[in-house]
mmCIF file of C-alpha atoms in Angstrom:
data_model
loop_
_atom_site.group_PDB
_atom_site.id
_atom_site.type_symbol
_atom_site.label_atom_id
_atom_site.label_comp_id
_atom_site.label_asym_id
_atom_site.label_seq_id
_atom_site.Cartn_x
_atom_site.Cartn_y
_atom_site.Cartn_z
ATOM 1 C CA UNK A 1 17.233 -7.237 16.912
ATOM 2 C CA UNK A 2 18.829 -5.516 13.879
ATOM 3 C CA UNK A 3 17.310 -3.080 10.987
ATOM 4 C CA UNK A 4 16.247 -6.464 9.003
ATOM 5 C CA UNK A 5 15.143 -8.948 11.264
ATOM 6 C CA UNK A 6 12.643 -8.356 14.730
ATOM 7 C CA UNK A 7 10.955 -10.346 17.385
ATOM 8 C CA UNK A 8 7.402 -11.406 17.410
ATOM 9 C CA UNK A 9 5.155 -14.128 18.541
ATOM 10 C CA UNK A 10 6.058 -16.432 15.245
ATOM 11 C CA UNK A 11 10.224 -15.898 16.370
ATOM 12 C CA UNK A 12 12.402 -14.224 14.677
ATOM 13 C CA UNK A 13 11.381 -13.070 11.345
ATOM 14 C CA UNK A 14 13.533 -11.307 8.756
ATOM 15 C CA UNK A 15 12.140 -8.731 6.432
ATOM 16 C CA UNK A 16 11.804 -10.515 3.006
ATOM 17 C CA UNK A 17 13.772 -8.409 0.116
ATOM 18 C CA UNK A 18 15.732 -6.349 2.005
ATOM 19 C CA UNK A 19 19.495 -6.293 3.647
ATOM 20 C CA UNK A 20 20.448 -3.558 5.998
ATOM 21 C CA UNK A 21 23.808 -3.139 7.510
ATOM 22 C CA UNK A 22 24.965 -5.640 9.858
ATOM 23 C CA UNK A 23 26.734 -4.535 13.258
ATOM 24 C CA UNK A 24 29.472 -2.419 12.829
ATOM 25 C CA UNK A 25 28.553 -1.300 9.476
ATOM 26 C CA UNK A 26 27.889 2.221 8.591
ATOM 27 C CA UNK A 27 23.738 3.085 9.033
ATOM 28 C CA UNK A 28 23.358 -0.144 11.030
ATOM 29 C CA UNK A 29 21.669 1.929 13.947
ATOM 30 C CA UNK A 30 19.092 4.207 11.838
ATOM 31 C CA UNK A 31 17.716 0.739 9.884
ATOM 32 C CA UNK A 32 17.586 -0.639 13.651
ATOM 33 C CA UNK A 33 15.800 2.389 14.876
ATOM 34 C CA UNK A 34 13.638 2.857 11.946
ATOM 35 C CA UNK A 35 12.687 -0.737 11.882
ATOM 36 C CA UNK A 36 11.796 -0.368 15.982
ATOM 37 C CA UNK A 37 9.926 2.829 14.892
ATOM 38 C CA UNK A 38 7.552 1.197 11.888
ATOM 39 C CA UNK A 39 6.922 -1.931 13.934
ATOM 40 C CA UNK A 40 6.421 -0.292 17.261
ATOM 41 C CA UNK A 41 3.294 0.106 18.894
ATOM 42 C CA UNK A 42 0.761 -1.571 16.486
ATOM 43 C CA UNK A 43 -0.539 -4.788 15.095
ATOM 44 C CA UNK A 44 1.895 -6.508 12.596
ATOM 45 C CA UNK A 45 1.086 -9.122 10.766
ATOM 46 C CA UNK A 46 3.768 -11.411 8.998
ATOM 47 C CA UNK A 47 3.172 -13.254 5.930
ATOM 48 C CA UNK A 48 5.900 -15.995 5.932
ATOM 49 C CA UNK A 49 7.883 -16.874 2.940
ATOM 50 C CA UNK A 50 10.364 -19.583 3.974
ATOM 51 C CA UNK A 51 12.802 -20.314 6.639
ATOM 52 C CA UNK A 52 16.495 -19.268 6.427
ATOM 53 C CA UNK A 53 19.270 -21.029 7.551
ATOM 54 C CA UNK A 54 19.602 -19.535 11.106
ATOM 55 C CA UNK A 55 15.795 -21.025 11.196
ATOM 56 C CA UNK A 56 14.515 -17.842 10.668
ATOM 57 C CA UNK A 57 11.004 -17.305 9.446
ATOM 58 C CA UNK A 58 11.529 -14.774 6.462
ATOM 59 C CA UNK A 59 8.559 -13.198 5.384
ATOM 60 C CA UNK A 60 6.509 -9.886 4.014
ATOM 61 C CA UNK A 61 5.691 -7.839 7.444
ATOM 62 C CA UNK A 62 2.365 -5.577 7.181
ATOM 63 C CA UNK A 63 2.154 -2.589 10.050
ATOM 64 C CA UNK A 64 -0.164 0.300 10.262
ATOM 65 C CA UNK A 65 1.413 1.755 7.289
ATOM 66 C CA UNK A 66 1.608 -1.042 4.519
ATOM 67 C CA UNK A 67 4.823 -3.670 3.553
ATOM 68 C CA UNK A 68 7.934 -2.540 6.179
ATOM 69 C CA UNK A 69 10.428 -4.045 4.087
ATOM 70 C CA UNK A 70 9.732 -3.048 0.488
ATOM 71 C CA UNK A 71 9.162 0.838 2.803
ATOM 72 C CA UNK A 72 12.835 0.086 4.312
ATOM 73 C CA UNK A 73 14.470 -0.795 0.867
ATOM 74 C CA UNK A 74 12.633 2.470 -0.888
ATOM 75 C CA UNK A 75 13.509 4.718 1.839
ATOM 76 C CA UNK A 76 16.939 3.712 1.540
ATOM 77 C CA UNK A 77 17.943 1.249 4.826
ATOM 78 C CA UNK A 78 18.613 -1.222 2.449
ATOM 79 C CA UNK A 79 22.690 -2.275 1.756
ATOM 80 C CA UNK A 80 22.356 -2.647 -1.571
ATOM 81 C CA UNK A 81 19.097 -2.493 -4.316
ATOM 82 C CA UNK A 82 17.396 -5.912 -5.372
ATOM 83 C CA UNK A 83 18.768 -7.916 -2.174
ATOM 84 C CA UNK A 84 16.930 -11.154 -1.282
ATOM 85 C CA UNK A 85 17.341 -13.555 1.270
#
């Protein structure tokens, strides 16, 4: 998938509260990677917020090591500060 959104047994789920660069954007691979990296591995659980218009479930996802996407937004992966979708 991409730095915002990943696979799991719900679908597709994109991170609640955060944007990262889309394909061909500048740091578009490092929020994919680091996304890969903190979901990885591990139990995740998903918390679901709403559906989006591509039918995506977007939610709060929980791994080992607390909430990935408020982690992703304060380390920095995020496009812009505040974003919500």
């Amino acid at each position: 998938m991409d730095g915002d959104t990943l696979a799991c047994r719900q679908g597709r789920v994109r991170l609640r509260g955060v944007d990262t660069p889309e394909r061909g954007e500048s740091g578009y691979r490092a929020a994919q990677r680091e996304l890969d990296r903190r979901t990885r591995g591990g139990t995740v659980t998903v918390v679901p917020h709403h559906r989006d218009r591509y039918g995506r479930v977007v939610g709060d996802v929980h791994s080992r090591s607390g909430n990935v996407g408020r982690s992703m937004e304060a380390d920095g992966y995020s496009k812009r500060r505040g974003a919500r979708r």
